[in-house]
XYZ file of C-alpha atoms in Angstrom:
487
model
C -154.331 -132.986 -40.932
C -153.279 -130.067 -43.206
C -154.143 -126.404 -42.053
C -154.548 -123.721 -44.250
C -155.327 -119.733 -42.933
C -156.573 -117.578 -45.589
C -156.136 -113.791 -45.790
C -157.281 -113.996 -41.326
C -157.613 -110.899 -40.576
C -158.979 -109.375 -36.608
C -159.471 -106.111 -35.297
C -160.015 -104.853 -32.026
C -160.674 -101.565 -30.791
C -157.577 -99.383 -31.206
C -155.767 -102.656 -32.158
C -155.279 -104.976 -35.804
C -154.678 -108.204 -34.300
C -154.295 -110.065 -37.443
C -153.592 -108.543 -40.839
C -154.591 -110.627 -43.766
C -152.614 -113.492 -42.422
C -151.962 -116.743 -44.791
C -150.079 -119.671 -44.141
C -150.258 -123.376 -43.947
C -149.578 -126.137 -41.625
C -148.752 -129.841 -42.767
C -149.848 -132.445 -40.987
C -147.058 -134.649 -39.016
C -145.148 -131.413 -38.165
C -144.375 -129.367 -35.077
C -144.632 -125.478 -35.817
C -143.553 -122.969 -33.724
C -145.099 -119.487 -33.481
C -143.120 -116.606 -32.763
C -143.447 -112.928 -32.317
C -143.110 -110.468 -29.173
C -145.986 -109.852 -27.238
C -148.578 -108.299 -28.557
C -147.452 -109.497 -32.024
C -151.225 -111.279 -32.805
C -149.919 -115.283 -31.981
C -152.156 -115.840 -29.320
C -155.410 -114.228 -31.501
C -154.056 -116.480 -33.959
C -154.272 -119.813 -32.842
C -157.447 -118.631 -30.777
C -159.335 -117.811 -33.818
C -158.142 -121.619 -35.593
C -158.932 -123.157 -31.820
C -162.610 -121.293 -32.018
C -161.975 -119.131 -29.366
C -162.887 -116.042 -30.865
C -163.981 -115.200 -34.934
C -161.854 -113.324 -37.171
C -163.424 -110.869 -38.765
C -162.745 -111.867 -42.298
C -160.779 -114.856 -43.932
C -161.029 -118.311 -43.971
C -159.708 -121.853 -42.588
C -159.424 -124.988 -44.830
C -158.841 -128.676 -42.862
C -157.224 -130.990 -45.582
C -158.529 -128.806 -48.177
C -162.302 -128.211 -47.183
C -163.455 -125.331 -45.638
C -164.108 -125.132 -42.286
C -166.952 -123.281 -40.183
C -167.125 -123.444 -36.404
C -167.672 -120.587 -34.092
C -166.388 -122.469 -30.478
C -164.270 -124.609 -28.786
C -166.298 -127.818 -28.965
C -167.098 -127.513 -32.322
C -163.129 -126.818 -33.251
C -162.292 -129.902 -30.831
C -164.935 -131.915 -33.065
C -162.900 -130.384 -35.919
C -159.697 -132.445 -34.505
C -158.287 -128.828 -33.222
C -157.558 -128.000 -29.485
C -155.741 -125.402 -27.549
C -153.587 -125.196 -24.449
C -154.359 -121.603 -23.513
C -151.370 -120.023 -21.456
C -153.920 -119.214 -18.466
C -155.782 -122.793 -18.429
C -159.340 -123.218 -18.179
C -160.974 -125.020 -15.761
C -163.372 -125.130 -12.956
C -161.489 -124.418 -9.998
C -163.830 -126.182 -7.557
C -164.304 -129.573 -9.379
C -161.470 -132.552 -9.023
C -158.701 -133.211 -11.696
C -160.529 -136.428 -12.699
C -163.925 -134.156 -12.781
C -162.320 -131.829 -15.081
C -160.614 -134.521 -17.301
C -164.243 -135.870 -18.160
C -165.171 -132.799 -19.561
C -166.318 -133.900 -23.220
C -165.394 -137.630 -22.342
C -167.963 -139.935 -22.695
C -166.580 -142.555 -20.325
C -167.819 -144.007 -16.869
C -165.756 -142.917 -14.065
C -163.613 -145.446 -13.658
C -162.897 -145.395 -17.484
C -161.692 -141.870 -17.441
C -159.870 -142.339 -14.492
C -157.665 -145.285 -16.479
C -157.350 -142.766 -19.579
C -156.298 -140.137 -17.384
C -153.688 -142.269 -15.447
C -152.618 -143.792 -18.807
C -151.655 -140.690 -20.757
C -150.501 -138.850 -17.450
C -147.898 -141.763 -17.348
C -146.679 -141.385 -20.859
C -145.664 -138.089 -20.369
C -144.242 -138.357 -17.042
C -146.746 -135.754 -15.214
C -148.156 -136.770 -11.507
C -151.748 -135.932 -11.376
C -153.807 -137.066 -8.384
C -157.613 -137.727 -9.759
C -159.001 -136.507 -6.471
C -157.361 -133.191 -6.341
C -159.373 -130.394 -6.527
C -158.229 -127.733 -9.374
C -157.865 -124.906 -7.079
C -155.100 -126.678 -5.257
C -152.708 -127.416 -8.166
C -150.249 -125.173 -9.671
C -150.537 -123.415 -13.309
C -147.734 -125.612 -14.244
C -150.244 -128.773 -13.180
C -153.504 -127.357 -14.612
C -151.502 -127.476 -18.221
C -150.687 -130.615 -17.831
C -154.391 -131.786 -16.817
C -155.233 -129.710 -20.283
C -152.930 -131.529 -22.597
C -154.133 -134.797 -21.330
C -157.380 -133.735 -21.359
C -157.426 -132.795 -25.084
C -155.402 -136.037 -26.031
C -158.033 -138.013 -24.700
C -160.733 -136.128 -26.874
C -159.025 -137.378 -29.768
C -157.540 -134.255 -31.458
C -155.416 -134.411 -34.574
C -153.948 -130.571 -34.270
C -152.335 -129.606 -30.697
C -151.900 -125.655 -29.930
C -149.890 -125.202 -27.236
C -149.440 -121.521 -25.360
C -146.240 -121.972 -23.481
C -146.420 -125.464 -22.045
C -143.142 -126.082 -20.302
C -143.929 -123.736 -17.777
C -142.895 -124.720 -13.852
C -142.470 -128.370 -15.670
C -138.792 -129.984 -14.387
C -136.336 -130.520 -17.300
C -136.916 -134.794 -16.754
C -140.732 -133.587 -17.447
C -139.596 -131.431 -20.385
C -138.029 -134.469 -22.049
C -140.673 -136.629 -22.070
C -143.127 -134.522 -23.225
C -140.916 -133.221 -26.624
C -140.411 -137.369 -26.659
C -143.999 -137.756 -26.307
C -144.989 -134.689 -29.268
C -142.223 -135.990 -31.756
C -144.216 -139.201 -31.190
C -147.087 -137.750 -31.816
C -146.048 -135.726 -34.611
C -144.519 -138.984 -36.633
C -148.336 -140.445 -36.195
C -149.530 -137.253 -38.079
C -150.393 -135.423 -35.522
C -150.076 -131.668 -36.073
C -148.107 -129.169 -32.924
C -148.588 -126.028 -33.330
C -146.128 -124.526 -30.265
C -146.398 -120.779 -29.477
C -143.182 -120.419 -26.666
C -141.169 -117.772 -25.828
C -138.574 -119.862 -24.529
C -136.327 -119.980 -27.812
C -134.450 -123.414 -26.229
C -137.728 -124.826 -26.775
C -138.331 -123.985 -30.151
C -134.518 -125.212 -30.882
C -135.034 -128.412 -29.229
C -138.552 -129.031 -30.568
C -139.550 -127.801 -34.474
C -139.592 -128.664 -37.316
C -140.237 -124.736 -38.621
C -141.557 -121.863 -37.166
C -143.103 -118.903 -38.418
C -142.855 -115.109 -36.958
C -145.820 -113.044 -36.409
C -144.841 -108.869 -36.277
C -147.325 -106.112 -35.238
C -149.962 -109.098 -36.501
C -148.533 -109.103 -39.967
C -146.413 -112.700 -41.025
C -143.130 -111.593 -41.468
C -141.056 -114.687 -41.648
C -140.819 -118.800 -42.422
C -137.836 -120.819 -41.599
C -137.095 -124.223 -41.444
C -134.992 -125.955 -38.702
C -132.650 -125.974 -37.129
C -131.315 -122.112 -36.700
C -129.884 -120.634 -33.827
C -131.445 -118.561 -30.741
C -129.968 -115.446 -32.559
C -131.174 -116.107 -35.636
C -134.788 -116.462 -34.346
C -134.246 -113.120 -31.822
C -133.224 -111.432 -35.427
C -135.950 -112.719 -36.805
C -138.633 -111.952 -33.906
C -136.854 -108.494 -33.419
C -134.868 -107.369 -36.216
C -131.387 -106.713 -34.482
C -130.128 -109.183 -31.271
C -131.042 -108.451 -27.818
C -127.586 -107.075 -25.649
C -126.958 -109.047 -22.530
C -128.338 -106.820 -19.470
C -126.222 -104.970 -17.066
C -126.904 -104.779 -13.530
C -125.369 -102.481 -11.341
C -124.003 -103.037 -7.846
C -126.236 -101.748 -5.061
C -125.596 -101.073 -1.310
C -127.637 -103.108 0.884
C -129.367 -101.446 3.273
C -131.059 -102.511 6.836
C -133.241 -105.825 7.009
C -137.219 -105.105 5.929
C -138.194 -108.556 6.183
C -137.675 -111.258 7.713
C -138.958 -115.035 7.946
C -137.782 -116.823 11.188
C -138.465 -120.157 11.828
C -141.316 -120.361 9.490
C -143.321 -123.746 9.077
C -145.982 -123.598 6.537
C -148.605 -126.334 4.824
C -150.466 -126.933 1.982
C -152.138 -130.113 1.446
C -149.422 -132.956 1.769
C -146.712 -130.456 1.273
C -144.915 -128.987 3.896
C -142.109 -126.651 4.256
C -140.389 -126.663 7.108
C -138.200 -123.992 9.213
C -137.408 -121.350 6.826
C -135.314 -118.435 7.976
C -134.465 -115.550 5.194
C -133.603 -111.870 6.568
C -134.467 -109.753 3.356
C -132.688 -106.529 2.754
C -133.260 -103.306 1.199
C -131.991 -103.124 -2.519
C -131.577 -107.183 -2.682
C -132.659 -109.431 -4.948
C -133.657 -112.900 -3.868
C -134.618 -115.292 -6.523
C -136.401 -118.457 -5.219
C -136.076 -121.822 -7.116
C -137.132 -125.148 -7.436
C -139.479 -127.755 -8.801
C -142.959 -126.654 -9.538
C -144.730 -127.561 -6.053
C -142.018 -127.593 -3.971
C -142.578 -124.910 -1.551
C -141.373 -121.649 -3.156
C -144.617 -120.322 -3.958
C -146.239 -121.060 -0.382
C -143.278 -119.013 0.881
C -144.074 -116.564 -1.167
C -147.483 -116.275 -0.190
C -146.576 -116.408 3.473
C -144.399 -113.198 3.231
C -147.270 -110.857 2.168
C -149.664 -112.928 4.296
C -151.452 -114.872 1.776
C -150.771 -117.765 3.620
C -150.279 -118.261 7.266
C -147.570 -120.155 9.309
C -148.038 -123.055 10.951
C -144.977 -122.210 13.410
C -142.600 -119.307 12.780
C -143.195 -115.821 12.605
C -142.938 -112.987 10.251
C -140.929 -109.628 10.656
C -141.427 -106.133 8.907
C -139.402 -103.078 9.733
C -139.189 -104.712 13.270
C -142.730 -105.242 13.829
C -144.109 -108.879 14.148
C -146.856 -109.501 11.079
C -147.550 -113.302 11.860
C -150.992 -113.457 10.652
C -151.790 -110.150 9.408
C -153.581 -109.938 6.438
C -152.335 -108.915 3.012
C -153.587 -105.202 3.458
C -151.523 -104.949 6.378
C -148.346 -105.426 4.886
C -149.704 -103.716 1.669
C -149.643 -100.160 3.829
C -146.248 -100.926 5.282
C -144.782 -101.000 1.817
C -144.795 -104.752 1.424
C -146.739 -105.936 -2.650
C -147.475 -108.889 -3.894
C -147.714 -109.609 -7.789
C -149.222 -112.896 -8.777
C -148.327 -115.489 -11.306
C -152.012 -115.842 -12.802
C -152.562 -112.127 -13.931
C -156.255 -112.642 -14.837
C -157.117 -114.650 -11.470
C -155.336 -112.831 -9.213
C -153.561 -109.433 -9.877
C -156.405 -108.136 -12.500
C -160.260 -108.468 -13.107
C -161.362 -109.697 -16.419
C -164.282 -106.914 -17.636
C -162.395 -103.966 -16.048
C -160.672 -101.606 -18.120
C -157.305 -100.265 -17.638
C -158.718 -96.714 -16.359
C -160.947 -99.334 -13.956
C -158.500 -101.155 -12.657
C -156.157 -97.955 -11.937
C -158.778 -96.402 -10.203
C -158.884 -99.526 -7.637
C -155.446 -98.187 -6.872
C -156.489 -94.977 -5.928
C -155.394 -93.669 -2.542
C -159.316 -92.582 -2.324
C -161.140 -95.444 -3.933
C -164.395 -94.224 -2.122
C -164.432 -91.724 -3.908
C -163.166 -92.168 -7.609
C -161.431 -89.364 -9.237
C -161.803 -90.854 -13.162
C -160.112 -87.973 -14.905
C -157.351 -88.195 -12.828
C -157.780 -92.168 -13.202
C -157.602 -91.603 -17.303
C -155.063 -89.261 -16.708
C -153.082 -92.049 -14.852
C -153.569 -94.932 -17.353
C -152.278 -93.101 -20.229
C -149.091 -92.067 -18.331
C -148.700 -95.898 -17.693
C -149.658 -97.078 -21.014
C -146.986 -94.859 -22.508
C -144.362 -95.242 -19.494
C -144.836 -99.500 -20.038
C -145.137 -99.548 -23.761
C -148.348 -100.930 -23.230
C -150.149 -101.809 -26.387
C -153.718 -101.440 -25.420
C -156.290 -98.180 -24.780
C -157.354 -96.877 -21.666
C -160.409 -97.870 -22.730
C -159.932 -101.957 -23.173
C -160.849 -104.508 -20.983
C -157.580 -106.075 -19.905
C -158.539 -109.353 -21.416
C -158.618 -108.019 -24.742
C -154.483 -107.476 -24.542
C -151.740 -109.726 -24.461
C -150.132 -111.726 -21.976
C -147.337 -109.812 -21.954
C -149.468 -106.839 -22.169
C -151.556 -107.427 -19.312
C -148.246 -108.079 -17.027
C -147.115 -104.824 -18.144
C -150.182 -103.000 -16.746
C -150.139 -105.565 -13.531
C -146.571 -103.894 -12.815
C -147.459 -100.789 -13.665
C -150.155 -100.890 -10.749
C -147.866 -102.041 -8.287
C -146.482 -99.122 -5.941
C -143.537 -97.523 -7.443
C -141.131 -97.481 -4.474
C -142.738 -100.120 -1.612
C -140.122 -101.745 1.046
C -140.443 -104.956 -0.615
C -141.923 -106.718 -3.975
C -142.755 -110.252 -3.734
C -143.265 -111.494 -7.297
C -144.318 -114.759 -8.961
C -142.495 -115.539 -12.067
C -142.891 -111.985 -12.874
C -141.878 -112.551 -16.580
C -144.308 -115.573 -16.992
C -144.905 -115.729 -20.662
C -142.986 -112.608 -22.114
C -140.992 -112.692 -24.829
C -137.212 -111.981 -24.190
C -137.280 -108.419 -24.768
C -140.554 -107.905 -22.691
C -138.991 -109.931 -19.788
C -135.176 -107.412 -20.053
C -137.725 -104.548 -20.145
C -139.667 -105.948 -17.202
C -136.464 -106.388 -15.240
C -135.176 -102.707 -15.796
C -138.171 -101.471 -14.476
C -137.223 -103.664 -11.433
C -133.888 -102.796 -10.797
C -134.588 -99.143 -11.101
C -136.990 -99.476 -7.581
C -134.304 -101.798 -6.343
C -131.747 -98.610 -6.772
C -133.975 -96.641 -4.993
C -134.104 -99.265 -2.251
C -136.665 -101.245 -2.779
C -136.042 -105.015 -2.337
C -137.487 -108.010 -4.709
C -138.633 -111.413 -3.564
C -138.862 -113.445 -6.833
C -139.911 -116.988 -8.058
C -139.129 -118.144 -11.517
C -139.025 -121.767 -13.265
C -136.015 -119.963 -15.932
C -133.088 -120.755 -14.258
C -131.247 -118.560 -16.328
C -133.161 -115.919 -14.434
C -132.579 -116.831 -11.101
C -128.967 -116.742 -11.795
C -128.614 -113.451 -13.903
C -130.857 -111.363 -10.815
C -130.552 -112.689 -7.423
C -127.811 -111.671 -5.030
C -128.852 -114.797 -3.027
C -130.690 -117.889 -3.745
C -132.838 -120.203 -1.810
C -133.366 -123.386 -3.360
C -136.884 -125.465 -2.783
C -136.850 -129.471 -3.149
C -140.313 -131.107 -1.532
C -140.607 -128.476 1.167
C -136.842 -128.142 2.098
C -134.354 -125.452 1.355
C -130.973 -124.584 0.639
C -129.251 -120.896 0.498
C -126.640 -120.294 -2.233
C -125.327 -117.170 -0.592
C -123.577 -115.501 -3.617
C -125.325 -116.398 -6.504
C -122.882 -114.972 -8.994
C -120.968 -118.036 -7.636
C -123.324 -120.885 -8.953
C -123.725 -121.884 -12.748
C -127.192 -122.978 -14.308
C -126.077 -126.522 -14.151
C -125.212 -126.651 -10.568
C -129.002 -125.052 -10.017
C -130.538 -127.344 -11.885
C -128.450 -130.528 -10.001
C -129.784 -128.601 -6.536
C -133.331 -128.012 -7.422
C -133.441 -131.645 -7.844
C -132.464 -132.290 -4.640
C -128.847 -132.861 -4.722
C -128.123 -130.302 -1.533
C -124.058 -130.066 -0.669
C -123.507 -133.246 -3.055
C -125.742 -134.580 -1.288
C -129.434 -136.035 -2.430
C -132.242 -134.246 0.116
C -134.336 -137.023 1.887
């Protein structure tokens, strides 16, 4: 199928998502879509997926115009979307959420979903419920899902999230296969590897204006030139005194369905960095969790300043300096209908009583200190991915003990992700230490002092991590411990 965007054009308040955009995508090719956040690629491909309107413009399929003003009707079109945060009905089974839009029997869906789940290598238990799966497993379910309904155009909002690099493979096998039967991949990424490894051509999206075209292969400077007019300098991190142990994890056991993580010691200390690694689902996240009491031990105990936290809640360790940032910004660290002046009022020391000029006045100090491309005024799902993860660190206490963060530059372009990680570093020189998980190995390596490696609920501590190469990380999260392969 042949897709043609006419003169798209989409404003927001404040905000011109889309300006006039034109450009066309041939059928039997994979497309990637560039830009920094906040550069319209998302409003994009959610205006050609149905998602939202633009305001003026049009869309031609194989030369006819097209009218739809939703999802189904796009999907009915031959067009579907992978949206970065996945949607889905948290309480319903994998299998209930494949059938979505599937008019097969049970047992028929249940053979589709095996089927295409096998072809591109992804492990999806039908009788899981959604709220127990990763992000990383929730895409997957998606891009079967949509296969199944039969669509000829594929938009996919960084899909090779949390997925292992065996998984990676198969699915650029599986989309070059799909591609050379006519199908149509449109790939928005900011993981410029994945753009190398998997276009054809990609286009690059600027302040929502198209500002370039180029067909493959280039290089990853080329496309940062491209994306950002001038190459991003490698970032320098400067050495830091460690300072007494804040937390600690001794002996800690933990559970999660058939997962289980077993005897987990890590002393934490002030102005470290500690990057956890592994395999999507293999413990790192549960860990995580357990250190700001978002998940309790099974055996073990917990440690702050001293003081034993075993089964305190989250608020607990919030007061004694201890934050948690999630991974799913809109399901866990912000509320979709607040504004930005809402949700920094939810911050406020005094949230019984709420101060909102000071609350304005607080927002627009963050807005401008984060480079935040939104009003006070928006709702937070009205900005970018990358936009809304600025404002989620921006609420997070400027100088706590500890920050425990999930993938903290999930989805960010590469400048977005260096500025996230100066912002970082500067609370780690004042002291504060960070608690990170990450499926970027090249991040793991280039923060952490130390690393603790997950493989199907064990661990193994790199103790210098300026010591281990990407390669060696990648052999160890897949379970090759001290040469030798975990059991």
């Amino acid at each position: 199928m042949n897709i043609t965007l006419h003169n798209i054009t989409k404003r927001f308040p404040g905000v011109l998502a889309s300006d006039s955009i034109s450009v066309t995508f041939p059928g039997g090719r994979i497309v990637g879509v560039l830009g920094e956040n906040g550069a319209g690629k998302s409003t994009l491909m959610k205006i050609l997926a149905g998602y939202q309107p633009a305001d003026s413009g049009e869309i031609l399929l194989d030369g006819s115009r097209a009218t739809y003003s939703n999802p189904l009707t796009a999907i009915r079109h031959g067009i579907g979307m992978l949206a970065q945060d996945p949607l889905d009905v948290p309480a319903f089974s994998v299998l209930e959420n494949f059938t979505f839009g599937l008019p097969l029997r049970r047992g028929e869906a249940r053979a589709a979903l095996e089927q295409i789940s096998r072809r591109f290598g992804f492990n999806l238990d039908p009788e899981t419920p959604i709220a127990a799966l990763s992000i990383a497993q929730r895409q997957q379910l998606e891009i079967v899902r949509l296969l199944a309904l039969g669509v000829k155009v594929l938009i996919l909002d960084e899909p090779t999230t949390g997925i292992s690099a065996e998984q990676k493979d198969m699915l650029f096998a599986a989309l070059k296969a799909l591609a050379r039967d006519g199908l149509t991949v449109l790939l928005v990424s900011h993981k410029l590897e994945d753009v190398i490894a998997l276009c054809d051509e990609i286009i690059v999206l600027r302040a929502g204006r198209l500002v370039g075209d180029l067909q493959m292969p280039a290089t990853k400077a080329d496309l940062v030139r491209l994306m950002f007019g001038q190459e991003i300098p490698p970032q320098k991190r400067e050495k830091v005194a460690l300072g007494e142990t804040v937390l600690a994890l001794e002996n800690a056991s933990l559970q999660a369905g058939r997962l289980h993580v077993e005897n987990v010691t890590l002393h934490v200390r002030a102005g470290e960095v500690i990057g956890l690694a592994g395999l999507d689902g293999s413990g790192q996240e549960l860990v995580l969790r357990a250190m700001v009491g978002l998940a309790h031990l099974i055996h073990g105990r917990i440690m702050v300043g001293g003081r034993d936290f075993t089964r305190q809640p989250y608020r607990r360790f919030l007061a004694e300096g201890v934050a948690f940032g999630a991974a799913g910004r809109l399901e866990e660290g912000l509320i979709a209908g607040l504004t930005l002046t809402e949700h920094t009022a939810l911050v406020q020391d005094d949230t019984a009583r709420i101060d909102w000029k000071r609350a304005r006045q607080q927002t627009d100090a963050q807005i401008k200190r984060y480079a935040v491309r939104g009003r006070a005024d928006n709702a937070i799902q009205q900005l970018s991915g990358g936009n809304q993860q600025r404002v989620l660190m921006g609420l997070l206490p400027p100088q706590p003990k500890v920050l425990v963060l999930e993938q903290p530059t999930r989805g960010l372009d590469v400048d977005s992700a260096r500025w996230i990680w100066e912002t970082l570093l500067e609370r780690r020189t004042g002291g504060t230490a960070i608690v990170f998980s990450s499926p970027e190995l090249d991040e793991i390596t280039a923060y952490s002092d130390r690393i603790l490696v997950f493989y199907a609920g064990r661990t193994y501590e790199i103790p210098d991590a300026s010591r281990t190469s990407i390669d060696e990380l990648g052999h160890l999260i897949g379970g090759e411990f001290a040469g030798t392969t975990a059991e």
